[in-house]
């Protein structure tokens, strides 16, 4: 099945583009019964033959019909495009592709396999074998899913090509030939940039226009390298509806839908603050019904686990975002214009999204090997935890000094997981984590592991570690730079091998911060408060972008929003999370979502691959915030 541009409507400014003769319209979800499309007239059923009778001649007078006075019928509305997701990261649920292809109707199935860390992993894989550099799991999933997709007319769009989209496209063709299945495969390239000395990878984040070009040329499978996560949705939607680069609001709506889908089951109850309200043991993967104006409905296949409601969608909208302007290569989506509405069970509508011209630059992610690291976790049990911690630190420092090979960076973290008068040894124990880093492998290897092991019989009572110390390993560093979009050779390689250049947007707009709303909601009147965890009434979701972390916090009703908008300031945030008090923290207000989004600059150092922090991707930062106590008006807490 090819994805044709939908028919244009009076509200659509870009005319629909023509499709090849073999194109078929987007598949209807309706049952296979005769359907009269809007704007057409049905032919009457054939009359039954009259009963036999003697021939009689009857004179008949004929009256000419009156001229038609009714106006022409409106053209049919474009069919919504159903786009599903079957992967949120490299390592996601293996059978998700089969689940999505067999669980209900789809037009397009996407798979997001790339993250900042994934590009480093693929870069190291390519060092060992230049023919690799892509997410090989996708091929194994496709081996059982390709026949299903072709049988059901579902297009597949994936960024599993990683550092080698052409190589994965070739492997897909080989797999199809082995299976005896005829498919048209295309790929998108141009994200690979000149790699600076000392780096492993350099890839620009492309938009969805190359994907759209491949689909309009009849591709059944489109493989990309580094594109934005939302491009996996904007590309198919632009191809289906015939959007051009000036259809900014429609593109922005698809970007928002794509952002909700990109992390798979995080939109359907996975990693969800209020998980106890629903059965999320095996949440289904999400899908979006995209409309011609860019509005959408987020849902999931019937009978799958999890839930799609205002809160699960809000949580994912806040994930790994910054301010109100969510910039991408095709459009900048204004998150402060997003409106959500519950439209039925497991159906959330997204509308009202405004788009602005994209910035003139593209983000380029750079990965390099930053040096060597090692880690030891000491277990401290029972009494005198602080004194035991001081002793082992002093002993370790002395051992390193005697060796003459102390690492350049030594970091200690004490996690007080112990409880007084504990009923089990485990709950009586705290964890003391040592992390060392250096450019020289020898400085974090035997000298560190030996110093730790040699303390075994001469240190604090109850000495033991969680695992034998290793010899150390290389760590990665992620950096982001900008490059002019006009300097990136975004190219769609069509199914017949034709190379089609994708031009950069002609109109761009420099990014500026959106000022806070002129007026926050009226604060609640003074009343009695009680000290309780923030999480009793607020949800949160947190994540990483390079060395920065974000924490999105939302509430579920207007009364609570009047409190949160005034209470959770940057100052209060830093008081609740002391680790952030010396860092730059920004607050962005999203009134339509009843949410505030905090960006913490530099919390994660050199990024997830550096593994410098206890929680290197800040995944649980929001849950830490929710566990903190503050004074909450009793009117928000209900009885009890």
Coordinates of C-alpha atoms in Angstrom, one line a residue, residues 260 266-269 307-318 348:
X260 CA 3.8 11.3 22.6
X266 CA 5.4 5.6 28.4
X267 CA 2.3 7.1 26.8
X268 CA 0.1 4.2 28.0
X269 CA 0.9 3.9 31.7
X307 CA -4.3 3.2 29.9
X308 CA -4.5 6.3 27.7
X309 CA -5.8 9.3 29.6
X310 CA -5.1 13.0 30.1
X311 CA -2.5 12.3 32.7
X312 CA -0.5 9.6 30.8
X313 CA -0.4 11.9 27.8
X314 CA 0.6 14.9 29.8
X315 CA 3.4 13.0 31.4
X316 CA 4.9 12.0 28.1
X317 CA 4.4 15.5 26.7
X318 CA 6.6 16.8 29.5
X348 CA -7.1 11.5 24.2

